[in-house]
């Protein structure tokens, strides 16, 4: 299936007043590119999914072609300020070597004399990868001296680490304070789609939300309240909305402290004419483990001791019909516990329905990304965000700390 892009990306200049990599003169410059190479590794330290690395290749290749000395930095996992060989960037260096088809110089520490020495020997077009900055406790503390030490390796800074741009860490917000700084192609694209297209949608605009918790996603609904035409809620979070109306939900997931908020937002949406859809039927079980007995029941008939773990076929039909006239669709969060086969059908059916819609389709959040890949429809989605928390913050209308610190466009273009 060919990738479909029925609508041109939103003009970036209307929503983003920061420099981008194309505004910088990179020739002969040491360019610090903060990427998000936080990839999953198996027990043998083999990378099981390298999409995060691939998503930054356009920025890296551009910098190489422009004659930059490319210094790459990324966190991996949560080493909590201590050196941990299991969270070394060494496997990423190997994979980059293969993907770029060129030698990658690896600096075994991100600061210090060895890193400085390796950088000083770099020639135009060389690529160096720094070891995990989170091996230093100062990274997550956003320590100024640590940021200064990182920045001393480079002449300019480029942020392409969208998935980490909501973090107030030294390599995200500290380093750009010391250097001219710009957004890379991935960061720019994420902002174009999430802040541009989703926050200024071509209507009708349908938002599909799922996943476990209402609390993580309510901010998105609050921000999009005057933009959205239909809201479809599935996944575990639907049952907090259903219980808030006073209906029985058996042992289904519920956030007791969100009941009032759920009801308030639903009424607010209804008040401005937004159509709000909840599951009408569901797949239920007594336990979540694979092989457990399941039944399909109307949502209002979940027996005591049973819990809803997926949307049922009637809901799939209802939701699929509801998105048919959409021009823009935003989907965040699975419709059920899709990690287990017995509860995955609803999520995959919605993935197919979103992929089939003649609309600009934007998918966000790690689980939803995985779901569209597992459903085999990722190529038919207009844009799949690489960020979870960062994507939600943008959709909530908040500025990302790592974007706020980049050089303002009106501070001048560094390029001739
Ligand atoms: P979130 O991070 O909030 O998007 O939640 C994603 C998780 O929600 C996935 O791991 C799903 O297994 C889980 N989930 C989806 N639907 C349900 C449900 N009905 N009950 C319990 N967990 C669910």
Short mmCIF file of C-alpha atoms in Angstrom, two decimals, residues 57-386:
data_model
loop_
_atom_site.label_atom_id
_atom_site.label_comp_id
_atom_site.label_asym_id
_atom_site.label_seq_id
_atom_site.Cartn_x
_atom_site.Cartn_y
_atom_site.Cartn_z
CA UNK A 57 18.89 9.70 8.96
CA UNK A 58 17.62 12.60 6.79
CA UNK A 59 19.12 15.08 9.28
CA UNK A 60 22.41 13.17 9.59
CA UNK A 61 22.74 12.73 5.82
CA UNK A 62 21.98 16.39 5.21
CA UNK A 63 24.70 17.44 7.69
CA UNK A 64 27.20 15.05 6.06
CA UNK A 65 26.36 16.36 2.58
CA UNK A 66 26.78 19.95 3.77
CA UNK A 67 30.33 19.14 4.93
CA UNK A 68 29.70 19.15 8.68
CA UNK A 69 31.65 17.24 11.31
CA UNK A 70 28.69 15.37 12.75
CA UNK A 71 28.62 14.71 16.52
CA UNK A 72 25.66 12.55 17.53
CA UNK A 73 24.26 12.26 21.05
CA UNK A 74 21.36 10.25 22.46
CA UNK A 75 20.23 8.73 25.70
CA UNK A 76 19.43 5.01 25.98
CA UNK A 77 17.28 3.65 28.80
CA UNK A 78 17.54 4.82 32.39
CA UNK A 79 21.04 4.15 33.75
CA UNK A 80 20.38 6.60 36.65
CA UNK A 81 23.69 8.44 36.39
CA UNK A 82 25.90 5.33 36.42
CA UNK A 83 27.87 3.66 33.63
CA UNK A 84 25.94 0.55 32.57
CA UNK A 85 27.37 -1.57 29.71
CA UNK A 86 23.86 -2.85 28.94
CA UNK A 87 22.79 0.71 28.11
CA UNK A 88 25.83 1.63 26.02
CA UNK A 89 25.33 3.31 22.63
CA UNK A 90 27.89 0.90 21.10
CA UNK A 91 25.18 -1.24 19.35
CA UNK A 92 23.70 1.98 17.93
CA UNK A 93 27.13 2.92 16.52
CA UNK A 94 27.26 -0.46 14.75
CA UNK A 95 23.76 -0.07 13.31
CA UNK A 96 24.47 3.51 12.19
CA UNK A 97 27.61 2.27 10.48
CA UNK A 98 25.48 -0.14 8.47
CA UNK A 99 22.67 2.34 7.74
CA UNK A 100 24.99 5.17 6.68
CA UNK A 101 27.52 2.86 5.08
CA UNK A 102 30.38 4.74 6.66
CA UNK A 103 32.69 4.48 9.65
CA UNK A 104 31.26 5.80 12.92
CA UNK A 105 33.77 7.07 15.45
CA UNK A 106 32.61 6.08 18.94
CA UNK A 107 33.52 8.20 21.97
CA UNK A 108 33.34 5.99 25.11
CA UNK A 109 32.42 9.01 27.25
CA UNK A 110 30.34 11.98 26.14
CA UNK A 111 32.61 14.56 27.83
CA UNK A 112 36.28 14.72 28.77
CA UNK A 113 39.65 14.75 27.04
CA UNK A 114 39.13 11.58 24.99
CA UNK A 115 35.92 12.90 23.39
CA UNK A 116 37.62 16.26 22.77
CA UNK A 117 40.63 14.53 21.20
CA UNK A 118 38.44 12.43 18.88
CA UNK A 119 36.42 15.48 17.81
CA UNK A 120 39.59 17.51 17.13
CA UNK A 121 40.71 14.89 14.60
CA UNK A 122 37.38 14.87 12.71
CA UNK A 123 37.26 15.86 9.06
CA UNK A 124 34.31 17.25 7.09
CA UNK A 125 31.68 14.54 6.61
CA UNK A 126 32.94 12.42 9.54
CA UNK A 127 30.39 11.09 12.03
CA UNK A 128 31.07 10.55 15.73
CA UNK A 129 28.66 9.07 18.28
CA UNK A 130 29.00 10.04 21.93
CA UNK A 131 28.32 7.49 24.69
CA UNK A 132 25.07 7.74 26.68
CA UNK A 133 24.93 11.15 28.47
CA UNK A 134 22.71 9.58 31.16
CA UNK A 135 25.81 7.76 32.47
CA UNK A 136 26.37 11.15 34.17
CA UNK A 137 23.82 12.14 36.80
CA UNK A 138 24.26 15.74 35.62
CA UNK A 139 22.42 15.01 32.35
CA UNK A 140 19.00 14.53 33.95
CA UNK A 141 19.73 17.28 36.50
CA UNK A 142 20.31 19.68 33.60
CA UNK A 143 23.59 20.70 35.23
CA UNK A 144 25.00 23.83 33.63
CA UNK A 145 28.68 22.82 33.79
CA UNK A 146 27.86 19.47 32.18
CA UNK A 147 25.91 21.23 29.41
CA UNK A 148 28.83 23.61 28.91
CA UNK A 149 31.24 20.65 28.65
CA UNK A 150 29.02 19.01 25.99
CA UNK A 151 28.63 22.28 24.11
CA UNK A 152 32.43 22.80 24.03
CA UNK A 153 32.62 19.89 21.57
CA UNK A 154 30.60 21.73 18.92
CA UNK A 155 29.96 24.98 17.02
CA UNK A 156 26.22 24.56 16.43
CA UNK A 157 23.42 22.46 17.92
CA UNK A 158 20.57 20.64 16.17
CA UNK A 159 17.69 18.98 18.00
CA UNK A 160 16.21 15.99 16.18
CA UNK A 161 15.25 14.08 19.34
CA UNK A 162 11.51 14.66 19.21
CA UNK A 163 10.69 11.80 21.61
CA UNK A 164 12.88 13.41 24.31
CA UNK A 165 12.14 17.09 23.65
CA UNK A 166 9.74 17.33 26.61
CA UNK A 167 12.64 16.47 28.96
CA UNK A 168 14.44 19.26 30.80
CA UNK A 169 17.82 17.54 30.47
CA UNK A 170 21.25 19.00 29.74
CA UNK A 171 21.59 17.65 26.19
CA UNK A 172 18.08 18.87 25.34
CA UNK A 173 17.76 22.30 26.99
CA UNK A 174 21.25 22.99 28.42
CA UNK A 175 23.53 22.73 25.38
CA UNK A 176 21.47 24.99 23.07
CA UNK A 177 21.88 27.84 25.56
CA UNK A 178 25.56 27.98 24.57
CA UNK A 179 25.31 27.48 20.79
CA UNK A 180 23.33 28.68 17.77
CA UNK A 181 20.63 26.04 17.65
CA UNK A 182 18.02 24.74 15.25
CA UNK A 183 15.48 21.97 14.67
CA UNK A 184 16.37 18.93 12.57
CA UNK A 185 14.08 17.51 9.90
CA UNK A 186 12.35 15.01 12.20
CA UNK A 187 11.57 17.60 14.88
CA UNK A 188 10.31 19.98 12.19
CA UNK A 189 8.08 17.30 10.68
CA UNK A 190 6.62 16.31 14.07
CA UNK A 191 5.74 19.95 14.77
CA UNK A 192 4.30 20.38 11.28
CA UNK A 193 1.93 17.47 11.77
CA UNK A 194 1.11 17.62 15.48
CA UNK A 195 1.04 21.38 16.07
CA UNK A 196 0.20 22.28 12.48
CA UNK A 197 -2.21 19.71 11.13
CA UNK A 198 -3.74 18.28 14.31
CA UNK A 199 -4.13 21.62 16.09
CA UNK A 200 -5.33 23.41 12.91
CA UNK A 201 -7.20 20.55 11.26
CA UNK A 202 -9.05 20.38 7.98
CA UNK A 203 -12.58 19.44 9.08
CA UNK A 204 -14.38 17.20 9.76
CA UNK A 205 -11.78 16.31 12.39
CA UNK A 206 -12.09 13.06 14.35
CA UNK A 207 -10.02 12.25 17.43
CA UNK A 208 -9.77 8.61 18.50
CA UNK A 209 -8.42 8.04 22.00
CA UNK A 210 -7.67 4.79 23.77
CA UNK A 211 -5.13 3.23 26.09
CA UNK A 212 -5.26 2.78 29.80
CA UNK A 213 -5.71 6.19 31.33
CA UNK A 214 -8.00 9.18 30.98
CA UNK A 215 -5.57 11.28 33.01
CA UNK A 216 -2.84 11.16 30.35
CA UNK A 217 -5.11 12.27 27.53
CA UNK A 218 -7.66 14.66 28.98
CA UNK A 219 -5.38 17.63 28.20
CA UNK A 220 -5.55 16.77 24.50
CA UNK A 221 -9.36 16.90 24.55
CA UNK A 222 -9.30 20.21 26.48
CA UNK A 223 -6.97 21.74 23.90
CA UNK A 224 -8.81 20.47 20.84
CA UNK A 225 -12.33 21.11 22.14
CA UNK A 226 -13.07 23.87 19.66
CA UNK A 227 -11.42 22.11 16.72
CA UNK A 228 -12.80 18.58 16.88
CA UNK A 229 -16.07 17.33 15.36
CA UNK A 230 -16.18 13.79 16.78
CA UNK A 231 -14.42 12.12 19.70
CA UNK A 232 -14.25 8.30 19.80
CA UNK A 233 -13.06 6.78 23.06
CA UNK A 234 -12.04 3.13 23.37
CA UNK A 235 -9.50 1.20 25.43
CA UNK A 236 -9.45 1.08 29.21
CA UNK A 237 -10.10 4.81 29.49
CA UNK A 238 -13.62 4.40 28.06
CA UNK A 239 -14.80 2.72 31.28
CA UNK A 240 -14.01 5.74 33.41
CA UNK A 241 -16.33 7.75 31.12
CA UNK A 242 -18.98 5.00 31.29
CA UNK A 243 -18.82 4.70 35.08
CA UNK A 244 -19.01 8.50 35.31
CA UNK A 245 -22.52 8.33 33.77
CA UNK A 246 -23.44 5.84 36.51
CA UNK A 247 -23.30 2.60 34.52
CA UNK A 248 -21.92 -0.71 35.79
CA UNK A 249 -18.54 -1.71 34.38
CA UNK A 250 -17.76 -4.88 36.37
CA UNK A 251 -14.03 -5.13 37.05
CA UNK A 252 -13.05 -2.96 34.08
CA UNK A 253 -10.27 -0.43 34.47
CA UNK A 254 -11.39 2.77 36.18
CA UNK A 255 -9.68 5.89 37.46
CA UNK A 256 -11.89 6.83 40.39
CA UNK A 257 -10.24 10.22 40.78
CA UNK A 258 -11.00 11.08 37.15
CA UNK A 259 -14.74 10.35 37.19
CA UNK A 260 -15.77 13.96 37.70
CA UNK A 261 -13.25 15.26 35.16
CA UNK A 262 -14.40 12.69 32.60
CA UNK A 263 -18.02 13.72 33.00
CA UNK A 264 -17.15 17.43 32.90
CA UNK A 265 -15.14 17.15 29.66
CA UNK A 266 -17.83 15.03 28.04
CA UNK A 267 -20.47 17.63 28.85
CA UNK A 268 -18.21 20.42 27.66
CA UNK A 269 -17.69 18.65 24.33
CA UNK A 270 -21.41 18.02 23.96
CA UNK A 271 -22.04 21.68 24.78
CA UNK A 272 -20.06 22.80 21.74
CA UNK A 273 -21.72 20.24 19.47
CA UNK A 274 -19.00 17.59 19.40
CA UNK A 275 -20.29 14.05 18.88
CA UNK A 276 -18.92 11.78 21.59
CA UNK A 277 -18.77 8.01 21.04
CA UNK A 278 -18.15 5.27 23.61
CA UNK A 279 -18.02 1.48 23.07
CA UNK A 280 -21.45 -0.13 22.67
CA UNK A 281 -20.09 -3.65 23.10
CA UNK A 282 -16.90 -5.17 24.39
CA UNK A 283 -14.81 -8.32 24.69
CA UNK A 284 -14.78 -9.34 28.34
CA UNK A 285 -12.83 -11.83 30.43
CA UNK A 286 -12.23 -12.55 34.09
CA UNK A 287 -8.46 -12.37 33.76
CA UNK A 288 -6.03 -10.84 31.30
CA UNK A 289 -3.79 -13.88 30.76
CA UNK A 290 -3.67 -15.48 27.29
CA UNK A 291 -6.05 -18.42 26.80
CA UNK A 292 -8.61 -17.10 29.26
CA UNK A 293 -12.36 -17.51 28.47
CA UNK A 294 -13.81 -14.48 26.64
CA UNK A 295 -17.33 -13.26 25.73
CA UNK A 296 -18.73 -10.41 23.69
CA UNK A 297 -21.43 -8.44 25.53
CA UNK A 298 -23.15 -5.04 25.24
CA UNK A 299 -21.20 -2.50 27.30
CA UNK A 300 -24.15 -2.03 29.64
CA UNK A 301 -24.19 -5.75 30.48
CA UNK A 302 -20.72 -6.44 31.84
CA UNK A 303 -21.28 -9.01 34.63
CA UNK A 304 -19.73 -8.67 38.08
CA UNK A 305 -16.21 -10.10 38.17
CA UNK A 306 -15.66 -9.60 34.41
CA UNK A 307 -13.71 -6.82 32.77
CA UNK A 308 -13.79 -5.20 29.34
CA UNK A 309 -10.50 -5.73 27.52
CA UNK A 310 -11.31 -4.84 23.91
CA UNK A 311 -14.04 -3.14 21.90
CA UNK A 312 -16.53 -5.53 20.30
CA UNK A 313 -17.62 -5.86 16.62
CA UNK A 314 -20.58 -3.48 16.93
CA UNK A 315 -18.23 -0.78 18.25
CA UNK A 316 -15.76 -1.44 15.44
CA UNK A 317 -18.64 -0.85 12.98
CA UNK A 318 -19.83 2.27 14.82
CA UNK A 319 -16.33 3.79 15.02
CA UNK A 320 -15.45 2.84 11.43
CA UNK A 321 -18.60 4.56 10.15
CA UNK A 322 -17.95 7.59 12.32
CA UNK A 323 -14.58 8.23 10.68
CA UNK A 324 -15.76 7.77 7.12
CA UNK A 325 -16.42 11.45 6.39
CA UNK A 326 -13.32 12.68 8.25
CA UNK A 327 -10.72 14.86 6.51
CA UNK A 328 -8.33 14.70 9.47
CA UNK A 329 -8.01 11.83 11.95
CA UNK A 330 -5.83 11.80 15.05
CA UNK A 331 -5.45 8.46 16.84
CA UNK A 332 -3.68 7.94 20.15
CA UNK A 333 -4.01 4.81 22.29
CA UNK A 334 -5.07 1.21 21.58
CA UNK A 335 -8.72 0.07 21.75
CA UNK A 336 -7.90 -2.86 24.02
CA UNK A 337 -5.11 -4.94 25.52
CA UNK A 338 -3.82 -5.54 21.99
CA UNK A 339 -0.60 -7.14 23.26
CA UNK A 340 -2.72 -10.30 23.83
CA UNK A 341 -4.28 -11.91 20.74
CA UNK A 342 -7.72 -12.41 22.28
CA UNK A 343 -8.02 -8.64 22.91
CA UNK A 344 -6.29 -7.30 19.80
CA UNK A 345 -9.02 -7.50 17.13
CA UNK A 346 -10.64 -4.14 17.93
CA UNK A 347 -7.36 -2.22 17.78
CA UNK A 348 -6.31 -3.85 14.51
CA UNK A 349 -9.75 -3.27 12.95
CA UNK A 350 -9.58 0.42 13.88
CA UNK A 351 -6.03 0.57 12.49
CA UNK A 352 -7.37 -0.74 9.17
CA UNK A 353 -10.33 1.65 9.22
CA UNK A 354 -8.00 4.63 9.88
CA UNK A 355 -5.67 3.48 7.11
CA UNK A 356 -8.58 3.16 4.66
CA UNK A 357 -10.05 6.58 5.42
CA UNK A 358 -9.52 9.22 2.73
CA UNK A 359 -8.14 11.64 5.27
CA UNK A 360 -4.95 13.01 6.67
CA UNK A 361 -4.21 10.44 9.35
CA UNK A 362 -1.93 11.12 12.30
CA UNK A 363 -1.03 8.38 14.76
CA UNK A 364 0.75 9.14 18.04
CA UNK A 365 2.06 7.19 21.01
CA UNK A 366 4.33 4.14 21.14
CA UNK A 367 1.50 1.60 21.51
CA UNK A 368 -0.54 2.96 18.63
CA UNK A 369 2.56 3.07 16.45
CA UNK A 370 3.17 -0.61 17.25
CA UNK A 371 -0.49 -1.44 16.58
CA UNK A 372 -0.50 0.06 13.06
CA UNK A 373 2.71 -1.80 12.28
CA UNK A 374 1.34 -5.09 13.61
CA UNK A 375 -1.85 -4.53 11.63
CA UNK A 376 0.37 -4.13 8.55
CA UNK A 377 -1.05 -0.72 7.62
CA UNK A 378 1.73 1.66 8.66
CA UNK A 379 2.45 2.66 5.04
CA UNK A 380 -1.12 3.88 4.62
CA UNK A 381 -0.95 6.29 7.57
CA UNK A 382 0.00 9.88 6.67
CA UNK A 383 2.17 10.45 9.73
CA UNK A 384 3.25 8.29 12.65
CA UNK A 385 4.76 10.30 15.48
CA UNK A 386 7.97 9.03 17.09
#
